[in-house]
Structures are given as C-alpha cells and as structure tokens.
Short mmCIF file of C-alpha atoms in Angstrom, two decimals:
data_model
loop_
_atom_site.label_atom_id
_atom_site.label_comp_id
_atom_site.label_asym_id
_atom_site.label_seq_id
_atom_site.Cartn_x
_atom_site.Cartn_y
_atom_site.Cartn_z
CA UNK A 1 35.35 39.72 -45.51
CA UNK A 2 33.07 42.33 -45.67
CA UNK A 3 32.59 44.30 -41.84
CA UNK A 4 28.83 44.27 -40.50
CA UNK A 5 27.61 47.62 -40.13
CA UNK A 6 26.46 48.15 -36.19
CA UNK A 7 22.63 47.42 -35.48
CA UNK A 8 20.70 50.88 -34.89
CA UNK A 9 20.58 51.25 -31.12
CA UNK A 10 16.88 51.08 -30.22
CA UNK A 11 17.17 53.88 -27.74
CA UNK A 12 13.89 53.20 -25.15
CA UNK A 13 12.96 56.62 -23.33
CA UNK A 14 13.12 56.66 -19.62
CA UNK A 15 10.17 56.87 -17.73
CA UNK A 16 9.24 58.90 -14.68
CA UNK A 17 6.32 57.43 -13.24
CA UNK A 18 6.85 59.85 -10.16
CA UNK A 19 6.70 63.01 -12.38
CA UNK A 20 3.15 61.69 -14.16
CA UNK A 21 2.09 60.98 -10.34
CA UNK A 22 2.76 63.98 -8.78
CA UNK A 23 1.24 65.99 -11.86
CA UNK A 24 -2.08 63.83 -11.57
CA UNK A 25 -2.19 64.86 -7.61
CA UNK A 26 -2.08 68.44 -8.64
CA UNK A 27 -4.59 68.26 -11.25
CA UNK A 28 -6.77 66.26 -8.92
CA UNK A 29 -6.03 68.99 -5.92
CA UNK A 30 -6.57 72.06 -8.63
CA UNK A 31 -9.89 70.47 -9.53
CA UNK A 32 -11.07 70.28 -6.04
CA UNK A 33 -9.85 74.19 -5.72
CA UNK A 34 -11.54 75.16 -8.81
CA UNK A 35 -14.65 73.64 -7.46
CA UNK A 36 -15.05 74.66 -4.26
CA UNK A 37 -14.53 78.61 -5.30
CA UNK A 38 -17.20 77.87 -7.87
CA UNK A 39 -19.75 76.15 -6.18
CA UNK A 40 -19.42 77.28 -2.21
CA UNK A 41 -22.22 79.87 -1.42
CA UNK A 42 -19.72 81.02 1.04
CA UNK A 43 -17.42 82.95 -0.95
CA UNK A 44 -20.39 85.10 -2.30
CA UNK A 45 -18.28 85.97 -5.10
CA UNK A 46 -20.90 89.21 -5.88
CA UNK A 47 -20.09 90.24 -2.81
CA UNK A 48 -16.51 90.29 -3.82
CA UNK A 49 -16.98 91.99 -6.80
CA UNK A 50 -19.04 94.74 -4.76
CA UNK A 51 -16.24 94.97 -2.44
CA UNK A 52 -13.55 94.96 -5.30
CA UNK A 53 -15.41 98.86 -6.42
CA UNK A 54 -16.00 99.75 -2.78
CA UNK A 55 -14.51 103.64 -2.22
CA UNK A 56 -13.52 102.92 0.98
CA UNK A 57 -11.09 99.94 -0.48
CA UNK A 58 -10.05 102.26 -2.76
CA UNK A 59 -9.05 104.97 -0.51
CA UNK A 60 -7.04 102.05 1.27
CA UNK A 61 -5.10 101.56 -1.45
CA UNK A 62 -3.90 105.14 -2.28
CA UNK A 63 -2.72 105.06 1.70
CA UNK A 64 -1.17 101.47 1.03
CA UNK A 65 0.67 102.91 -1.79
CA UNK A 66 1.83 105.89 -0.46
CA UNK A 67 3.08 104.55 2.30
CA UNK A 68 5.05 101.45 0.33
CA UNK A 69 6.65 103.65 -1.65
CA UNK A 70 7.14 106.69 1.32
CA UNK A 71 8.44 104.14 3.82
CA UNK A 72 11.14 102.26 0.94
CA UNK A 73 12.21 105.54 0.04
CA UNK A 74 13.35 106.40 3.50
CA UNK A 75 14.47 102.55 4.02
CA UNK A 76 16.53 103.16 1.42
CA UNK A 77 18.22 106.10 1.81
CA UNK A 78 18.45 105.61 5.12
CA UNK A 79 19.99 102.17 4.62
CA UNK A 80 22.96 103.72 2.03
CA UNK A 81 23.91 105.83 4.90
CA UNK A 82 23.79 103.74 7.26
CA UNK A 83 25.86 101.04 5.54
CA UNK A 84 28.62 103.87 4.16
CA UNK A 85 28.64 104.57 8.45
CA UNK A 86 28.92 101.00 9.64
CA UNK A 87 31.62 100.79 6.82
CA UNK A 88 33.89 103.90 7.75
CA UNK A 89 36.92 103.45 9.54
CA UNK A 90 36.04 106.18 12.36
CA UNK A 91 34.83 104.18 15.48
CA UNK A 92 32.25 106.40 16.42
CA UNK A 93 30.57 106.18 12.68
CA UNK A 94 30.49 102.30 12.74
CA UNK A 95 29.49 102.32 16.08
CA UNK A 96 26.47 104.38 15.95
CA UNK A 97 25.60 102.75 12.80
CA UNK A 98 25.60 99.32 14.45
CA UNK A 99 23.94 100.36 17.72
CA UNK A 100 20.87 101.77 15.39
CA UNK A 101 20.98 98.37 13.40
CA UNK A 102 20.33 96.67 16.62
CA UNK A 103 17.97 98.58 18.20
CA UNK A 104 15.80 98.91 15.18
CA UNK A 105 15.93 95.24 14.31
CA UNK A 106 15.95 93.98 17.83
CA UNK A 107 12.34 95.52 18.39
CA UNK A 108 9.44 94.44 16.58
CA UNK A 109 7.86 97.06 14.19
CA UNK A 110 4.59 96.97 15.50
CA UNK A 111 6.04 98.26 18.75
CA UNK A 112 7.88 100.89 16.99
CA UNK A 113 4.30 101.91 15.28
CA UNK A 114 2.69 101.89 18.35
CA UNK A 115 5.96 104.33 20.33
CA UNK A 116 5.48 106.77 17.65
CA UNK A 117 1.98 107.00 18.08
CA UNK A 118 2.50 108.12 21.07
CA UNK A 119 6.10 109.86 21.15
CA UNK A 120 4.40 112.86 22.49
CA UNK A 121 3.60 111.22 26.05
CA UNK A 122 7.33 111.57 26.04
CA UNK A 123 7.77 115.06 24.78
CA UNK A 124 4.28 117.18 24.52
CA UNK A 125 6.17 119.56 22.38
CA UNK A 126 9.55 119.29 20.02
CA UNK A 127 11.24 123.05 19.73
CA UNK A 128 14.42 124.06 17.75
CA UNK A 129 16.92 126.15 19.76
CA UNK A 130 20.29 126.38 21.04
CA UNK A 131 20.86 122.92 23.30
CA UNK A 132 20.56 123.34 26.86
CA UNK A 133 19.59 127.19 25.62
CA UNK A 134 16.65 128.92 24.85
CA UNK A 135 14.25 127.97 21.96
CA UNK A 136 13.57 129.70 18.93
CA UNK A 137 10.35 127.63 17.87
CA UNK A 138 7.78 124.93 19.32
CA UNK A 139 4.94 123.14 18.64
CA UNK A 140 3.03 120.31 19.75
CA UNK A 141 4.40 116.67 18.97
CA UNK A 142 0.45 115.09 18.27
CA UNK A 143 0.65 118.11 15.65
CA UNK A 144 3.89 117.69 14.11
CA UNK A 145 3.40 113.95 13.99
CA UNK A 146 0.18 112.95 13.10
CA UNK A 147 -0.91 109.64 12.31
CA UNK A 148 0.17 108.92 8.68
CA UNK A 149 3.52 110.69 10.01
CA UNK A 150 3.93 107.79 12.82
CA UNK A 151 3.19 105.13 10.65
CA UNK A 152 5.66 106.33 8.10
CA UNK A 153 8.03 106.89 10.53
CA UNK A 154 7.54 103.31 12.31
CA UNK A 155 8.35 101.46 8.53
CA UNK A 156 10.74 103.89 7.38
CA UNK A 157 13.02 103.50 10.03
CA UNK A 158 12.62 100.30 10.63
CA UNK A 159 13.35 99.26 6.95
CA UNK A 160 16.51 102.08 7.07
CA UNK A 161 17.93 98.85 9.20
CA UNK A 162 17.70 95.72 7.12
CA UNK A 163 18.35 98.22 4.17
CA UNK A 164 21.76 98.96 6.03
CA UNK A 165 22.72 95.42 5.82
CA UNK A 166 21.34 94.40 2.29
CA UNK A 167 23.74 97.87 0.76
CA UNK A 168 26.48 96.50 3.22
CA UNK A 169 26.53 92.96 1.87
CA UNK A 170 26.12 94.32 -1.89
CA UNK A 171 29.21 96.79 -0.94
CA UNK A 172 31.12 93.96 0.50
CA UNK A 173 30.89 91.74 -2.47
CA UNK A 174 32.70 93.99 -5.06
CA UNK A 175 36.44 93.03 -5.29
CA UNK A 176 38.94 94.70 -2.98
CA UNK A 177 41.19 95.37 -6.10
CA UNK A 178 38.68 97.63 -7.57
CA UNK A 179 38.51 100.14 -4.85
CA UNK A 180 42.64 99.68 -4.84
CA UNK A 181 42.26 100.61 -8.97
CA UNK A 182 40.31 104.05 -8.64
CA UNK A 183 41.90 105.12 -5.68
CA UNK A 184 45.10 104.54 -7.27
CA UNK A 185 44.23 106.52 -10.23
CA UNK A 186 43.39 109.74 -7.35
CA UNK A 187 39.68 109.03 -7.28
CA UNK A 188 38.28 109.74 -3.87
CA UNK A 189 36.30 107.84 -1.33
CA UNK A 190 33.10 108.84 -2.33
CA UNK A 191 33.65 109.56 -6.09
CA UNK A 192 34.84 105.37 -5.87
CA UNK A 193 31.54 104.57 -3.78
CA UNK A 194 29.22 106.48 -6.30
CA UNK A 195 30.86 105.22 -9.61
CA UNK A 196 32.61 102.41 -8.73
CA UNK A 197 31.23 100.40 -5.91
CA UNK A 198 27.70 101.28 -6.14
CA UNK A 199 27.08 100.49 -9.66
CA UNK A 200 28.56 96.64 -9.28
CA UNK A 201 26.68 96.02 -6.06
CA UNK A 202 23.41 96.88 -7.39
CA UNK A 203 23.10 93.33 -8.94
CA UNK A 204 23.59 92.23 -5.71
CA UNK A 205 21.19 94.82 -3.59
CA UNK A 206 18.30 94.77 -6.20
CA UNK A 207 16.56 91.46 -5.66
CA UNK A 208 16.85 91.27 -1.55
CA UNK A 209 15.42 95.07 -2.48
CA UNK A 210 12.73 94.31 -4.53
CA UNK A 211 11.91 91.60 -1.80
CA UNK A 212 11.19 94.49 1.21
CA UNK A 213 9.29 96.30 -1.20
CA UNK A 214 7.28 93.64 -1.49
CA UNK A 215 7.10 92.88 2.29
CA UNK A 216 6.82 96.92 2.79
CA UNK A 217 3.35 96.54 0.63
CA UNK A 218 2.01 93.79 3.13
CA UNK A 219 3.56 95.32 6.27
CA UNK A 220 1.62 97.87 6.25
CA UNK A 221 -1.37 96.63 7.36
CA UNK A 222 0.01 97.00 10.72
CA UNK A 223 -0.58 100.34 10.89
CA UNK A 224 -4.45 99.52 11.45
CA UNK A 225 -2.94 99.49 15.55
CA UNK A 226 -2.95 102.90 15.25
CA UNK A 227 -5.89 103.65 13.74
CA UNK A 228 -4.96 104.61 10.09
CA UNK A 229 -7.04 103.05 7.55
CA UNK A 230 -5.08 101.62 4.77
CA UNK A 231 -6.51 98.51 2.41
CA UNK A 232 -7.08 96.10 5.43
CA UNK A 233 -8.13 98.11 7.72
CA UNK A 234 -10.88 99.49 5.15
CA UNK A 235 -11.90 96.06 4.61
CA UNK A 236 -11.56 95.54 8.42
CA UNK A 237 -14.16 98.08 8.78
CA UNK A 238 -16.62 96.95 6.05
CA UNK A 239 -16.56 93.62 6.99
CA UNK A 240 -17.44 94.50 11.24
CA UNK A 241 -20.50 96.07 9.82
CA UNK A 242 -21.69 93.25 6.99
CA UNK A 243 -20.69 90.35 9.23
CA UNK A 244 -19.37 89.30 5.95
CA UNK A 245 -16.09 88.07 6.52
CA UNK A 246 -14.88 86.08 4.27
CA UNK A 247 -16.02 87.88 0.44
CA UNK A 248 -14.43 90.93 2.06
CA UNK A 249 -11.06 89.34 2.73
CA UNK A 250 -11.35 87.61 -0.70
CA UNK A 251 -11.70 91.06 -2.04
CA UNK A 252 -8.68 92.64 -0.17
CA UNK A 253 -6.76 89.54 -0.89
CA UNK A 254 -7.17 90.11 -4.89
CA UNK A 255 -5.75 93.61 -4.50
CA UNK A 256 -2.48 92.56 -2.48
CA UNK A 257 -1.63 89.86 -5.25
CA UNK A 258 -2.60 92.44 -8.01
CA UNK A 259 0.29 94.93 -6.45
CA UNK A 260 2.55 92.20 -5.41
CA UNK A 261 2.65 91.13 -9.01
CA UNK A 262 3.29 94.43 -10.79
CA UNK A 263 6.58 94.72 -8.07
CA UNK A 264 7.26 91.30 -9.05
CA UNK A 265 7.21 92.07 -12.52
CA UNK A 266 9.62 95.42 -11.56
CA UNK A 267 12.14 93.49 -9.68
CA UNK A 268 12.50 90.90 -12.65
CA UNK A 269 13.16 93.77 -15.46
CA UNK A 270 15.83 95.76 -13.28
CA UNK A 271 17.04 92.56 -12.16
CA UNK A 272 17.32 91.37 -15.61
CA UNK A 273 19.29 94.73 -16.79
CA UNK A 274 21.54 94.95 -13.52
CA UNK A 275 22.94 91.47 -14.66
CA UNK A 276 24.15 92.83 -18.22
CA UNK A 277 27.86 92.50 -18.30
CA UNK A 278 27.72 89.66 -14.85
CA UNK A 279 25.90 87.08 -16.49
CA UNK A 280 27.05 85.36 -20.35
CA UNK A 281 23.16 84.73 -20.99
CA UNK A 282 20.31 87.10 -19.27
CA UNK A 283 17.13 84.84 -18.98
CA UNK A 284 14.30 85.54 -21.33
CA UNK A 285 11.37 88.23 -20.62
CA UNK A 286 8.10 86.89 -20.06
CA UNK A 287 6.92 87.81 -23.41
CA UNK A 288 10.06 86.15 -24.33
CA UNK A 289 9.42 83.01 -22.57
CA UNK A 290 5.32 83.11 -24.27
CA UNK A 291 7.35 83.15 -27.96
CA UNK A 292 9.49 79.89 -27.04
CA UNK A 293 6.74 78.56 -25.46
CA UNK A 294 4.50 78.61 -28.54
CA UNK A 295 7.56 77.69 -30.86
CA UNK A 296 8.31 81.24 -31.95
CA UNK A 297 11.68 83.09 -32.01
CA UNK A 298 12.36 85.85 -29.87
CA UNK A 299 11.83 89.68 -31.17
CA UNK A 300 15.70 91.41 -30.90
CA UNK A 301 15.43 94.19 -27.93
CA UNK A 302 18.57 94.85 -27.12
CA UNK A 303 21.93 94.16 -28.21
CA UNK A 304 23.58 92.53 -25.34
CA UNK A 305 20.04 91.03 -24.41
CA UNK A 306 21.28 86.49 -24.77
CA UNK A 307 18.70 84.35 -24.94
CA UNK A 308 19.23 80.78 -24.04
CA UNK A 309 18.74 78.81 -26.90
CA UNK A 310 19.82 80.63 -29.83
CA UNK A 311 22.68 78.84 -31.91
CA UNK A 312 25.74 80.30 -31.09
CA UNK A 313 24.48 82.32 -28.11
CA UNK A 314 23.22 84.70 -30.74
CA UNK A 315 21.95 88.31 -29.66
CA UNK A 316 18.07 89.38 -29.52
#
C-alpha cells in the first residue's frame, strides 16, 4: 500500500492589526504636521530663511562652536585625571577627586557661570608669588577672566565632573586579570593605563562621550546669563527687536539639529570602529544601510568591517 504524501501546509501569515493602526495614526499626525508648517502664516518661513543668513546668527555659531569643542576638551582631560585620582590608592588623591566630583555636580552650572562671572568680587586681583610671601606678578581678575573665559570655565569644569565618572566606569569595566597580565610582565602603572586599560574602555567611554558633546552644544546657551552672545542669545537679540518670535526660534532651532546631527553622525563612526574586535558583527554604515535598503550589496571597506546579512558572516 502505497504511503500518501503529506498535504502542503497552507501556511496563513499573521496579522498585526496594531502595527497597520499605529502606522495610520502617524501618517494621519505627520499630515497634520506637514500642514500646519505649510499653511500657518505664523511661521513666516521667509523670515526664517532671512534669519537662517543673518551675521549676527552666524557669529553665534562660531562662539557656540568654540566653546563645545573648548569646554569638552577641558571636560575631558580634566575627567581622565580626575578618574586616574579617584582611582589611586593614596587617600588624599581619591579624596580630593571625590570632593571635586561633588561639589561640581552638586551645584547647578548656571550658578557656576554666573560665580565666575564674578570671581573677582572675591579676589580683585590673582598674583603669582611665594604663598603667604611676596608676589612676583598681578593683575586684575575682570582682566584675566573675561567673559568668554568664565563661560568656558563654568562648562569646562563642570563637564571635568561627569567626565570623571563616565572614564571611571569605562576603567572599571576592563577585566581585573588584564591589569594582573601587564603588570606581571613589568609594565608599569601608567604604561598599563595608557596601552592597556585605556584602549578597551574606550568602547565603553565613547558613546556616554559623544552624548555630553552633544549636551555641551545645547548647554551653552546658558551662557546668555552672562551676557555672551552665542547662537541663542543672537537670536535672543534679533527677535526683542522684530517682535518676531517664533521664525527666529525656528531659525535657531534648524542650526542646533544641523550640529547635533553631524556629532551624531561622529559618535556612530568612532563608535562603530571602537567595537572592532568586541562585537562578532559591527552594524552597517548609513550608506550601508541605503544599499540594503534598496536591495543592493554592500561596497567592502574594511576587512574586519561584518555586515549582518551576508552568508556566512562574510567580510565587506
């Protein structure tokens, strides 16, 4: 007696009604976005674009910049020092370490902006000299610390804090046994830290990193309580003379998310190349993602660049 072959298993999709519902709310909420930008008179969108070539908005973005990038250079190195303190074993390293920690994040950074303003109601001048002695050299503190100066010192110090933590936490999450391994074959403390430690960390340190960067960039329109004009406080300005409000913070608004993606964009590229060697498959590039998107195969970069989807984990 011939054996009946199985009937082909009619295989019936599931369905998702909730995914198909939530997509048409979107839709119908995107619609409603695109036109109310298009069609209020409000948004005087050639306003905008007047505001977008303004030189005044320009000049507050080279003071935006330069202070992101002043302010996270300080954070940082101040941070890596900080963090190899709090680490050490001597009590009074750790413990000034910590009590600068605290004091730095305890206070808000507006505050701190606002007590270097003014650090020369404290001390009119700042001299070097023998302490307790005579001095060698003074000048006055308004002098020495102008405005940009304050600002730069009210975010750079302040960021030096959570930096300390974020380098801590990276340094802390590399294996005991490696530290053990190089200082067993007579490296030293700090030749371990620089070429050992430091290097595996980074995957850790980079993306809480690339997040205060990003925060540094939008922080920094705190410093309009001291009177330095970066992009908001231009547009501030503009906008207390037009009476036009709203086109002028549309305006400043398009520049933020214009520098806030480019860091974005940073962060996910050093990201992406601090994870060789951590992670078995490194997600795809944007340009990447575009190729799989429209059914293309990825370009080879580089040869320990995985992406997912390739038969046999193949290299690109």
């Amino acid at each position: 007696m011939k054996s009946r072959r199985p009937e082909t298993i009619k295989a019936v999709p599931v369905r998702h009604p909730g995914r198909w519902a939530g997509a048409a709310v979107i839709v119908v909420l995107a619609a409603m976005l695109l036109h109310a930008l298009i069609f209020n008179p409000a948004f005087q969108w050639d306003v905008v674009k007047d505001t977008l070539q303004n030189e005044q908005i320009l000049r507050g973005i080279v003071t935006t910049l330069e202070l992101t990038v002043l302010s996270m250079l300080m954070g940082v190195s101040g941070g890596v020092l900080l963090a190899i303190m709090r680490l050490s074993p001597n009590p009074l390293l750790s413990g000034t370490a910590w009590f600068y920690i605290w004091v730095f994040r305890g206070t808000p950074v507006l505050v701190q902006l606002v007590f270097w303003n003014f650090l020369g109601a404290l001390w009119p001048k700042l001299s070097i000299g023998i302490p307790f002695g005579p001095e060698f050299w003074s000048e006055s503190t308004n002098v020495l610390i102008p405005t940009f100066t304050a600002a730069l010192l009210g975010l750079g110090l302040n960021e030096a804090a959570y930096m300390a933590e974020i380098v801590r936490g990276g340094i802390q999450s590399v294996d005991e046994g490696q530290t053990e391994a190089a200082h067993a074959l007579g490296m030293s403390r700090a030749a371990t830290l620089r070429r050992i430690v430091l290097p595996q960390a980074m995957r850790v340190i980079i993306p809480p990193t690339g997040n205060e960067t990003i925060s540094m960039l939008k922080t920094t329109s705190l410093v309009q309580v001291i009177s330095l004009s970066e992009l908001f406080t231009a547009g501030h300005d503009i906008y207390s003379r037009t009476f036009q409000t709203i086109p002028v913070l549309v305006a400043v608004s398009i520049y933020y998310l214009i520098m806030t993606s480019i860091l974005t964009v940073g962060q996910y590229y050093i990201e992406r190349h601090y994870a060789r060697g951590a992670n078995r498959t490194l997600p795809p590039t944007p340009i990447q993602r575009l190729r799989l998107l429209f059914g293309g195969r990825p370009t080879p970069k580089a040869k320990n660049d995985v992406v997912p989807g390739l038969e046999g984990g193949g290299h690109v």
